[in-house]
Amino acid sequence: MAATATSPLATPLPILPPVKGVRLAAVEAGIRYHGRDDLMLLVLAPGTTAAGVYTRNACPGAPVVWCRMALAKSPQARALLVNSGNANVFTGKAGEETVNQSAAALARFLHCPEDEVFLASTGVIGEVLPAEKIIKALPEAIAKLDSDNWAGAVRAIMTTDTFPKAARRETTIGGVPVVIQGMAKGSGMVAPDMATMLAYVVTDATLPQGVLQALLDEGVQGSFNSITVDSDTSTSDMLMLFATGQVANPPVTHAGQPDLGPFKAALDSLLQELALMVVRDGEGATKLIKVAVKGAMDDAAARQVARAIANSPLVKTAIAGEDANWGRVVMAVGKSGVPADRDRLSIWMGGVEVAHKGAVVPGYDSSAVDAAMKKPEITILVDLNMGDGAACMWTCDLTHGYIDINGSYRS
Amino acid sequence: MAATATSPLATPLPILPPVKGVRLAAVEAGIRYHGRDDLMLLVLAPGTTAAGVYTRNACPGAPVVWCRMALAKSPQARALLVNSGNANVFTGKAGEETVNQSAAALARFLHCPEDEVFLASTGVIGEVLPAEKIIKALPEAIAKLDSDNWAGAVRAIMTTDTFPKAARRETTIGGVPVVIQGMAKGSGMVAPDMATMLAYVVTDATLPQGVLQALLDEGVQGSFNSITVDSDTSTSDMLMLFATGQVANPPVTHAGQPDLGPFKAALDSLLQELALMVVRDGEGATKLIKVAVKGAMDDAAARQVARAIANSPLVKTAIAGEDANWGRVVMAVGKSGVPADRDRLSIWMGGVEVAHKGAVVPGYDSSAVDAAMKKPEITILVDLNMGDGAACMWTCDLTHGYIDINGSYRS
């Protein structure tokens, strides 16, 4: 893989203090990369509850299959083991064996049931991931476990990422302070249809599994399910949320209870921040694009229009060229498959109305729009003027960098 | 628009003799381009029957709306007027006026009903197309009408095309010789959901409108509806078929009658040749990719899988990089939304089996595949091993050229 410059849209890694009940380690297992850590181990306090959402891709990797099964069997988690460089996808029986052996080995070391061990792999598809390399690295990883090791862990899960991605929130449940802290990786093959590439979020709060899963299912909609880099849905997408139960907040029994409001808002905001980091690191990205659609027949229709715009190669290359080519937005609205009336359609590019109800705005002067297009963050707003449905999607531009990265990923 | 080198996949323009009942002219109307013809007039003998398929984009251009209406009103055609450089799309009332005035002016010159005049425009979206420029150029166009003017006409309809596209077949109906000859344009914004960019086919045969339309509806499936350049469905797509009735073949009353077999086969083959020319001229294309899917539950499922592969930016950049990255094919199969079983999936790249029933083939040696990937035409074959459904799609690779062309189309 060619060395790639850091995305111009990168955000700095925040300070990541320890979270009660969480210890992490990063080691070099030599799976594919050399001279960098490629295996991350995250160990959770006994009694930690877990929730997860996984890719809807019909050809998921062996680790995704394992995690779905493990979560179905047990609501608890003791460990998460993530390698980078090899996705262990489409590796048949050998891939399953690697997962089984890795989970069994880690469970033995930690004296926990196998179905409390979660696994993830990202990287190249179709190459067998050798279990020996993973298992051989486990003793060193366990020896290095430390509550203050977040930054190293975040870096160990990166593949084509050009910057490490993590976020933190401090909030309360029933007046008791709790924290939420998480990491993500992802850069290409990003059009999650349920989760994203990989993202792991922990809280020290005490939350039953059912509540945790409900919070995650809802939070993913406005975050990881609202981003796309290239319309390609990965075989390895996975988002998990763990609650270590180290803080004795008042008991929570359902996701809708009022004193969970601040926690829910903080979680949603953290998930969106992580998801947008993935877009900011979209392969070759130079612009972060927010596509906002309103006036659709319903929210689902708005979402479909927003997705069609956000996935359009022609819209994305125009933004890369700083060209307010709103004609391509019209095209994308029209191809989205939802009802649209050309003569009601209005479009704003970078905050400037360019088209009003089916035609260019009278006396259209491109200078204001041209200036807006030079900014690193661009909003495309479309009003269908047909109803109350609204939705947002985030994407990035399509540039030479994307071609460079993906035309030679394996060489 | 930057000058662009001819596609390395270009095919030479064939010899295009006159077709009985067809005269053509190409003139410079100065709509957008300078120093080249940008207006094409094709005049048909009285009594010519017409059939058409048009874009399913919900925001079609004013000319598409006009043609649909004209075809619904009258089964006959006397003229086709096509300009390049301005699509007359999303131009509101002004766009409709341009269409109405252009059609009325041409009908007056030709002494024919307005609804026997067909119009098309491609190029930039959202700019008003001035009717005066069109109308002013009509006398010169009419004066230049000639049956031996195909090559000039084909060139006049080009926009971002890097080579002119036309094809010819000689066939028979009931033993009587007839010809079919047609032209196409298109290079980007190509994912027809009914027709393509622009394609016009004429025959000197005598065929009623209903038969013509049935033949076209069927022929478009395996040709223009089976290609994609960038997944973006144009607002201007249009394919029309005209029969001038200058050859007295035995009467034809329905599309399925046996003596129409050779004509149907010739038409299907010509439509596919034209459609593949559009892919060969896909913006930035260096490889023609055929995606063949078999073993799906039914043909529709196979088509959906083929489309997901053909539209995947990651598959297309891999092919651009001559990388047999079949893991991305697995991803695309999985995201297509149709039932697939990873452990039954087999994949061939460039004729070499790389994955067999869910895993890389034993002893996989990449050298044979690597050699195949260097060729200009690559076939990706996927066997889902679940049923008898099969389908083909054609696309091109995604290269720096695509970004170059589309990042600065309007500048």
Tab-separated table of C-alpha atoms in Angstrom, chain A residues 38-406:
chain	number	residue	atom	x	y	z
A	38	ASP	CA	-1.655	-4.302	13.944
A	39	LEU	CA	-3.435	-6.102	16.784
A	40	MET	CA	-5.585	-4.358	19.385
A	41	LEU	CA	-6.887	-6.009	22.530
A	42	LEU	CA	-9.543	-4.351	24.656
A	43	VAL	CA	-10.419	-6.101	27.924
A	44	LEU	CA	-13.603	-5.245	29.792
A	45	ALA	CA	-14.522	-5.649	33.472
A	46	PRO	CA	-16.595	-8.719	34.353
A	47	GLY	CA	-20.304	-8.013	33.953
A	48	THR	CA	-19.864	-5.590	31.027
A	49	THR	CA	-22.952	-5.524	28.803
A	50	ALA	CA	-22.608	-5.393	25.029
A	51	ALA	CA	-24.647	-4.224	22.046
A	52	GLY	CA	-23.752	-4.408	18.386
A	53	VAL	CA	-24.884	-3.666	14.860
A	54	TYR	CA	-23.282	-5.451	11.937
A	55	THR	CA	-23.055	-5.130	8.177
A	56	ARG	CA	-26.028	-6.183	6.075
A	57	ASN	CA	-23.645	-7.321	3.352
A	58	ALA	CA	-24.726	-10.876	2.484
A	59	CYS	CA	-21.096	-12.049	2.342
A	60	PRO	CA	-19.873	-10.992	5.789
A	61	GLY	CA	-16.462	-11.846	7.148
A	62	ALA	CA	-15.993	-14.735	9.553
A	63	PRO	CA	-15.475	-12.339	12.533
A	64	VAL	CA	-18.843	-10.659	11.844
A	65	VAL	CA	-20.542	-14.059	11.833
A	66	TRP	CA	-18.783	-14.888	15.111
A	67	CYS	CA	-19.793	-11.628	16.816
A	68	ARG	CA	-23.444	-11.965	15.806
A	69	MET	CA	-23.473	-15.463	17.245
A	70	ALA	CA	-21.631	-14.484	20.432
A	71	LEU	CA	-23.948	-11.554	21.092
A	72	ALA	CA	-26.993	-13.742	20.548
A	73	LYS	CA	-25.670	-16.271	23.079
A	74	SER	CA	-24.552	-13.862	25.779
A	75	PRO	CA	-25.387	-10.235	26.631
A	76	GLN	CA	-21.958	-9.796	28.191
A	77	ALA	CA	-18.490	-9.057	26.865
A	78	ARG	CA	-15.050	-9.521	28.375
A	79	ALA	CA	-12.791	-8.808	25.423
A	80	LEU	CA	-12.513	-7.391	21.938
A	81	LEU	CA	-9.659	-8.390	19.640
A	82	VAL	CA	-9.161	-6.463	16.403
A	83	ASN	CA	-6.509	-6.967	13.751
A	84	SER	CA	-5.759	-4.769	10.767
A	85	GLY	CA	-4.360	-5.745	7.356
A	86	ASN	CA	-6.425	-8.866	6.710
A	87	ALA	CA	-10.242	-8.891	6.772
A	88	ASN	CA	-10.656	-12.660	7.103
A	89	VAL	CA	-13.479	-12.426	4.590
A	90	PHE	CA	-14.295	-15.071	1.971
A	91	THR	CA	-11.841	-17.435	3.526
A	92	GLY	CA	-14.262	-20.332	3.955
A	93	LYS	CA	-13.594	-23.022	6.564
A	94	ALA	CA	-10.064	-21.739	7.156
A	95	GLY	CA	-11.457	-18.353	8.126
A	96	GLU	CA	-13.932	-19.885	10.547
A	97	GLU	CA	-11.149	-21.968	12.066
A	98	THR	CA	-9.032	-18.863	12.613
A	99	VAL	CA	-11.915	-17.184	14.407
A	100	ASN	CA	-12.695	-20.253	16.528
A	101	GLN	CA	-9.070	-20.786	17.520
A	102	SER	CA	-8.434	-17.101	18.272
A	103	ALA	CA	-11.537	-16.801	20.443
A	104	ALA	CA	-10.756	-20.037	22.288
A	105	ALA	CA	-7.180	-18.977	22.991
A	106	LEU	CA	-8.178	-15.564	24.273
A	107	ALA	CA	-10.955	-17.029	26.428
A	108	ARG	CA	-8.434	-19.397	28.005
A	109	PHE	CA	-6.051	-16.570	28.812
A	110	LEU	CA	-8.856	-14.482	30.329
A	111	HIS	CA	-10.692	-17.384	32.014
A	112	CYS	CA	-13.985	-16.340	30.429
A	113	PRO	CA	-16.577	-18.019	28.201
A	114	GLU	CA	-15.710	-17.926	24.483
A	115	ASP	CA	-18.940	-16.140	23.638
A	116	GLU	CA	-17.826	-13.147	25.693
A	117	VAL	CA	-14.931	-12.626	23.276
A	118	PHE	CA	-15.586	-10.406	20.246
A	119	LEU	CA	-13.393	-10.381	17.164
A	120	ALA	CA	-12.923	-8.089	14.192
A	121	SER	CA	-10.623	-7.977	11.203
A	122	THR	CA	-10.292	-5.464	8.381
A	123	GLY	CA	-7.963	-5.241	5.434
A	124	VAL	CA	-7.540	-7.381	2.354
A	125	ILE	CA	-10.369	-9.776	1.459
A	126	GLY	CA	-9.833	-13.400	0.442
A	127	GLU	CA	-6.519	-14.191	2.077
A	128	VAL	CA	-6.377	-16.670	4.933
A	129	LEU	CA	-5.649	-15.026	8.295
A	130	PRO	CA	-3.242	-17.304	10.157
A	131	ALA	CA	-4.518	-18.019	13.686
A	132	GLU	CA	-0.943	-18.747	14.847
A	133	LYS	CA	0.134	-15.151	14.351
A	134	ILE	CA	-2.802	-13.919	16.424
A	135	ILE	CA	-2.426	-16.498	19.179
A	136	LYS	CA	1.336	-16.043	19.373
A	137	ALA	CA	0.849	-12.310	19.986
A	138	LEU	CA	-1.718	-12.720	22.767
A	139	PRO	CA	0.640	-13.102	25.764
A	140	GLU	CA	2.439	-9.877	24.857
A	141	ALA	CA	-0.882	-8.102	24.384
A	142	ILE	CA	-2.181	-9.294	27.732
A	143	ALA	CA	1.043	-8.229	29.434
A	144	LYS	CA	0.735	-4.752	27.931
A	145	LEU	CA	-2.895	-4.181	28.976
A	146	ASP	CA	-3.257	-0.718	30.474
A	147	SER	CA	-6.179	1.584	31.145
A	148	ASP	CA	-4.194	4.495	29.730
A	149	ASN	CA	-3.450	3.044	26.322
A	150	TRP	CA	-6.239	4.426	24.160
A	151	ALA	CA	-4.118	6.309	21.617
A	152	GLY	CA	-2.038	3.237	20.775
A	153	ALA	CA	-5.159	1.084	20.493
A	154	VAL	CA	-6.862	3.532	18.164
A	155	ARG	CA	-3.826	3.545	15.851
A	156	ALA	CA	-3.513	-0.258	15.786
A	157	ILE	CA	-6.922	-0.737	14.109
A	158	MET	CA	-6.191	1.653	11.207
A	159	THR	CA	-5.792	0.313	7.639
A	160	THR	CA	-6.063	2.902	4.840
A	161	ASP	CA	-7.027	5.506	7.466
A	162	THR	CA	-4.778	8.551	7.329
A	163	PHE	CA	-5.579	9.705	10.875
A	164	PRO	CA	-6.693	8.019	14.114
A	165	LYS	CA	-10.347	8.494	15.053
A	166	ALA	CA	-11.717	8.770	18.576
A	167	ALA	CA	-14.177	10.881	20.545
A	168	ARG	CA	-15.250	11.381	24.144
A	169	ARG	CA	-18.311	12.730	25.971
A	170	GLU	CA	-18.917	13.386	29.651
A	171	THR	CA	-22.560	13.219	30.644
A	172	THR	CA	-24.846	12.055	33.435
A	173	ILE	CA	-27.473	9.444	34.141
A	174	GLY	CA	-29.914	10.564	36.855
A	175	GLY	CA	-27.385	13.180	37.951
A	176	VAL	CA	-24.500	10.696	38.278
A	177	PRO	CA	-21.495	11.500	36.019
A	178	VAL	CA	-20.587	8.888	33.409
A	179	VAL	CA	-18.320	8.965	30.368
A	180	ILE	CA	-18.655	7.627	26.844
A	181	GLN	CA	-15.515	7.130	24.799
A	182	GLY	CA	-15.012	5.413	21.475
A	183	MET	CA	-12.849	4.806	18.455
A	184	ALA	CA	-13.485	4.136	14.793
A	185	LYS	CA	-11.616	3.164	11.682
A	186	GLY	CA	-12.691	3.412	8.072
A	187	SER	CA	-11.807	5.256	4.926
A	188	GLY	CA	-13.106	3.402	1.870
A	189	MET	CA	-15.728	0.739	1.124
A	190	VAL	CA	-17.964	2.936	3.240
A	191	ALA	CA	-21.699	2.921	2.682
A	192	PRO	CA	-22.840	1.223	5.834
A	193	ASP	CA	-26.205	-0.394	5.649
A	194	MET	CA	-26.412	-0.820	9.388
A	195	ALA	CA	-23.063	-0.022	10.918
A	196	THR	CA	-19.791	1.249	9.583
A	197	MET	CA	-16.358	-0.139	9.133
A	198	LEU	CA	-15.335	-0.630	12.736
A	199	ALA	CA	-16.349	1.467	15.706
A	200	TYR	CA	-16.173	0.641	19.386
A	201	VAL	CA	-17.669	2.752	22.119
A	202	VAL	CA	-17.494	2.136	25.843
A	203	THR	CA	-19.190	3.738	28.802
A	204	ASP	CA	-18.581	3.191	32.467
A	205	ALA	CA	-22.321	3.425	33.112
A	206	THR	CA	-24.445	0.539	34.289
A	207	LEU	CA	-26.907	-0.311	31.544
A	208	PRO	CA	-28.746	-3.555	30.765
A	209	GLN	CA	-28.080	-5.111	27.386
A	210	GLY	CA	-31.564	-4.450	26.034
A	211	VAL	CA	-31.262	-0.735	26.741
A	212	LEU	CA	-27.768	-0.614	25.290
A	213	GLN	CA	-28.915	-2.284	22.063
A	214	ALA	CA	-31.925	0.040	21.742
A	215	LEU	CA	-29.715	3.100	22.215
A	216	LEU	CA	-27.259	1.838	19.623
A	217	ASP	CA	-29.929	0.914	17.068
A	218	GLU	CA	-31.286	4.429	17.294
A	219	GLY	CA	-27.934	6.205	17.400
A	220	VAL	CA	-26.619	4.475	14.311
A	221	GLN	CA	-29.351	5.951	12.097
A	222	GLY	CA	-28.188	9.548	12.270
A	223	SER	CA	-24.501	8.675	12.294
A	224	PHE	CA	-22.953	5.620	10.637
A	225	ASN	CA	-26.044	4.872	8.562
A	226	SER	CA	-25.994	8.429	7.216
A	227	ILE	CA	-22.539	8.416	5.675
A	228	THR	CA	-21.148	7.128	2.404
A	229	VAL	CA	-17.738	7.382	0.818
A	230	ASP	CA	-18.122	5.287	-2.305
A	231	SER	CA	-21.473	3.474	-2.071
A	232	ASP	CA	-19.619	0.232	-1.382
A	233	THR	CA	-20.883	-1.629	1.680
A	234	SER	CA	-18.123	-3.479	3.468
A	235	THR	CA	-18.187	-7.123	4.446
A	236	SER	CA	-16.671	-6.236	7.824
A	237	ASP	CA	-18.789	-3.368	9.140
A	238	MET	CA	-19.318	-3.478	12.864
A	239	LEU	CA	-20.275	-1.019	15.582
A	240	MET	CA	-20.296	-2.130	19.212
A	241	LEU	CA	-21.199	-0.390	22.448
A	242	PHE	CA	-20.061	-1.692	25.823
A	243	ALA	CA	-21.189	-0.625	29.304
A	244	THR	CA	-18.721	-1.662	31.985
A	245	GLY	CA	-21.059	-0.945	34.894
A	246	GLN	CA	-18.313	0.641	37.000
A	247	VAL	CA	-20.443	3.666	37.850
A	248	ALA	CA	-23.476	3.072	40.019
A	249	ASN	CA	-25.960	5.274	38.240
A	250	PRO	CA	-29.663	4.931	39.126
A	251	PRO	CA	-31.125	1.781	37.573
A	252	VAL	CA	-32.151	2.026	33.931
A	253	THR	CA	-34.850	-0.262	32.599
A	254	HIS	CA	-35.758	1.094	29.196
A	255	ALA	CA	-34.142	3.270	26.536
A	256	GLY	CA	-36.958	5.819	26.554
A	257	GLN	CA	-36.879	6.740	30.231
A	258	PRO	CA	-36.501	10.501	30.777
A	259	ASP	CA	-33.332	10.519	32.903
A	260	LEU	CA	-31.513	8.749	30.056
A	261	GLY	CA	-32.049	11.818	27.845
A	262	PRO	CA	-28.638	13.467	28.380
A	263	PHE	CA	-26.815	10.138	27.936
A	264	LYS	CA	-28.705	9.423	24.745
A	265	ALA	CA	-27.940	12.868	23.344
A	266	ALA	CA	-24.261	12.507	24.241
A	267	LEU	CA	-24.093	9.048	22.660
A	268	ASP	CA	-25.811	10.210	19.460
A	269	SER	CA	-23.450	13.157	19.206
A	270	LEU	CA	-20.383	10.987	19.780
A	271	LEU	CA	-21.521	8.457	17.171
A	272	GLN	CA	-22.084	11.217	14.646
A	273	GLU	CA	-18.658	12.704	15.386
A	274	LEU	CA	-16.996	9.318	14.819
A	275	ALA	CA	-19.002	8.701	11.638
A	276	LEU	CA	-18.045	12.089	10.215
A	277	MET	CA	-14.394	11.328	10.971
A	278	VAL	CA	-14.713	8.335	8.664
A	279	VAL	CA	-16.052	10.600	5.921
A	280	ARG	CA	-13.324	13.176	6.607
A	281	ASP	CA	-10.878	10.355	5.972
A	282	GLY	CA	-12.784	9.109	2.907
A	283	GLU	CA	-10.215	7.855	0.442
A	284	GLY	CA	-8.832	10.846	-1.426
A	285	ALA	CA	-11.269	13.268	0.225
A	286	THR	CA	-10.594	16.998	0.082
A	287	LYS	CA	-14.147	18.169	0.884
A	288	LEU	CA	-16.691	17.114	3.497
A	289	ILE	CA	-20.137	17.275	1.873
A	290	LYS	CA	-23.381	17.463	3.815
A	291	VAL	CA	-26.434	16.620	1.737
A	292	ALA	CA	-29.630	17.893	3.351
A	293	VAL	CA	-32.994	17.119	1.808
A	294	LYS	CA	-36.308	18.574	2.944
A	295	GLY	CA	-39.833	18.828	1.598
A	296	ALA	CA	-39.985	15.129	0.652
A	297	MET	CA	-43.153	13.061	1.012
A	298	ASP	CA	-41.643	11.422	4.106
A	299	ASP	CA	-38.288	10.946	5.834
A	300	ALA	CA	-37.563	7.700	3.987
A	301	ALA	CA	-38.020	9.432	0.632
A	302	ALA	CA	-35.781	12.289	1.776
A	303	ARG	CA	-33.157	9.759	2.788
A	304	GLN	CA	-33.305	8.039	-0.597
A	305	VAL	CA	-32.822	11.347	-2.412
A	306	ALA	CA	-29.978	12.347	-0.079
A	307	ARG	CA	-28.308	8.986	-0.675
A	308	ALA	CA	-28.630	9.281	-4.476
A	309	ILE	CA	-26.952	12.696	-4.375
A	310	ALA	CA	-24.271	11.597	-1.911
A	311	ASN	CA	-23.411	8.541	-4.008
A	312	SER	CA	-23.380	10.261	-7.394
A	313	PRO	CA	-19.869	10.162	-8.895
A	314	LEU	CA	-20.754	13.176	-11.035
A	315	VAL	CA	-21.839	15.297	-8.051
A	316	LYS	CA	-18.742	14.235	-6.114
A	317	THR	CA	-16.289	14.985	-8.923
A	318	ALA	CA	-17.937	18.392	-9.462
A	319	ILE	CA	-17.402	19.252	-5.784
A	320	ALA	CA	-13.787	18.063	-6.103
A	321	GLY	CA	-13.429	20.564	-8.957
A	322	GLU	CA	-15.066	23.296	-6.803
A	323	ASP	CA	-17.757	23.488	-9.472
A	324	ALA	CA	-21.287	24.317	-8.254
A	325	ASN	CA	-22.674	22.027	-10.953
A	326	TRP	CA	-26.198	21.853	-9.534
A	327	GLY	CA	-27.482	20.307	-12.785
A	328	ARG	CA	-25.936	17.080	-11.552
A	329	VAL	CA	-27.909	17.440	-8.319
A	330	VAL	CA	-31.081	17.668	-10.413
A	331	MET	CA	-30.014	14.513	-12.229
A	332	ALA	CA	-29.403	12.694	-8.937
A	333	VAL	CA	-32.784	13.753	-7.521
A	334	GLY	CA	-34.414	12.491	-10.685
A	335	LYS	CA	-32.678	9.126	-10.651
A	336	SER	CA	-33.328	8.477	-6.953
A	337	GLY	CA	-36.595	6.715	-7.658
A	338	VAL	CA	-38.774	8.791	-5.325
A	339	PRO	CA	-41.531	11.141	-6.471
A	340	ALA	CA	-40.127	14.526	-7.449
A	341	ASP	CA	-41.590	17.408	-9.386
A	342	ARG	CA	-39.001	19.259	-11.377
A	343	ASP	CA	-41.030	22.458	-11.203
A	344	ARG	CA	-41.066	22.524	-7.390
A	345	LEU	CA	-37.410	21.702	-6.883
A	346	SER	CA	-35.129	24.282	-5.233
A	347	ILE	CA	-31.399	23.837	-4.610
A	348	TRP	CA	-28.834	25.628	-2.465
A	349	MET	CA	-25.083	25.041	-2.905
A	350	GLY	CA	-22.844	26.231	-0.079
A	351	GLY	CA	-25.740	28.186	1.411
A	352	VAL	CA	-26.580	30.070	-1.804
A	353	GLU	CA	-29.851	29.375	-3.605
A	354	VAL	CA	-28.987	28.479	-7.183
A	355	ALA	CA	-32.233	26.974	-8.451
A	356	HIS	CA	-35.743	27.954	-7.437
A	357	LYS	CA	-38.771	25.834	-8.273
A	358	GLY	CA	-37.529	24.271	-11.460
A	359	ALA	CA	-35.209	26.859	-12.941
A	360	VAL	CA	-32.053	28.772	-12.234
A	361	VAL	CA	-32.693	31.741	-9.873
A	362	PRO	CA	-33.285	34.966	-11.778
A	363	GLY	CA	-30.094	36.939	-12.235
A	364	TYR	CA	-28.006	34.022	-10.989
A	365	ASP	CA	-24.513	35.248	-10.183
A	366	SER	CA	-22.078	32.427	-9.675
A	367	SER	CA	-19.483	34.421	-7.731
A	368	ALA	CA	-21.037	33.854	-4.277
A	369	VAL	CA	-21.396	30.132	-4.946
A	370	ASP	CA	-17.925	29.862	-6.427
A	371	ALA	CA	-16.496	31.348	-3.226
A	372	ALA	CA	-18.472	28.906	-1.083
A	373	MET	CA	-17.264	25.964	-3.155
A	374	LYS	CA	-13.647	26.709	-2.227
A	375	LYS	CA	-14.344	25.898	1.435
A	376	PRO	CA	-13.426	22.487	2.860
A	377	GLU	CA	-17.010	21.811	4.007
A	378	ILE	CA	-19.901	22.166	1.563
A	379	THR	CA	-23.632	21.788	2.170
A	380	ILE	CA	-25.977	20.828	-0.646
A	381	LEU	CA	-29.565	21.585	0.351
A	382	VAL	CA	-32.480	20.329	-1.733
A	383	ASP	CA	-36.110	21.276	-1.115
A	384	LEU	CA	-38.563	19.055	-2.987
A	385	ASN	CA	-41.507	21.212	-1.828
A	386	MET	CA	-43.810	18.216	-1.658
A	387	GLY	CA	-44.134	17.345	2.033
A	388	ASP	CA	-42.448	17.353	5.443
A	389	GLY	CA	-39.865	14.576	5.014
A	390	ALA	CA	-36.261	15.483	5.788
A	391	ALA	CA	-32.904	13.674	6.016
A	392	CYS	CA	-29.168	14.289	5.980
A	393	MET	CA	-26.307	12.283	4.525
A	394	TRP	CA	-22.626	13.045	4.663
A	395	THR	CA	-20.094	12.155	2.017
A	396	CYS	CA	-16.825	13.390	0.553
A	397	ASP	CA	-15.676	14.414	-2.893
A	398	LEU	CA	-14.306	11.979	-5.481
A	399	THR	CA	-10.747	12.839	-6.440
A	400	HIS	CA	-7.588	11.553	-8.044
A	401	GLY	CA	-6.581	10.419	-4.557
A	402	TYR	CA	-9.398	7.845	-4.534
A	403	ILE	CA	-8.144	6.376	-7.804
A	404	ASP	CA	-4.541	6.361	-6.567
A	405	ILE	CA	-5.428	4.555	-3.355
A	406	ASN	CA	-7.784	1.998	-4.870
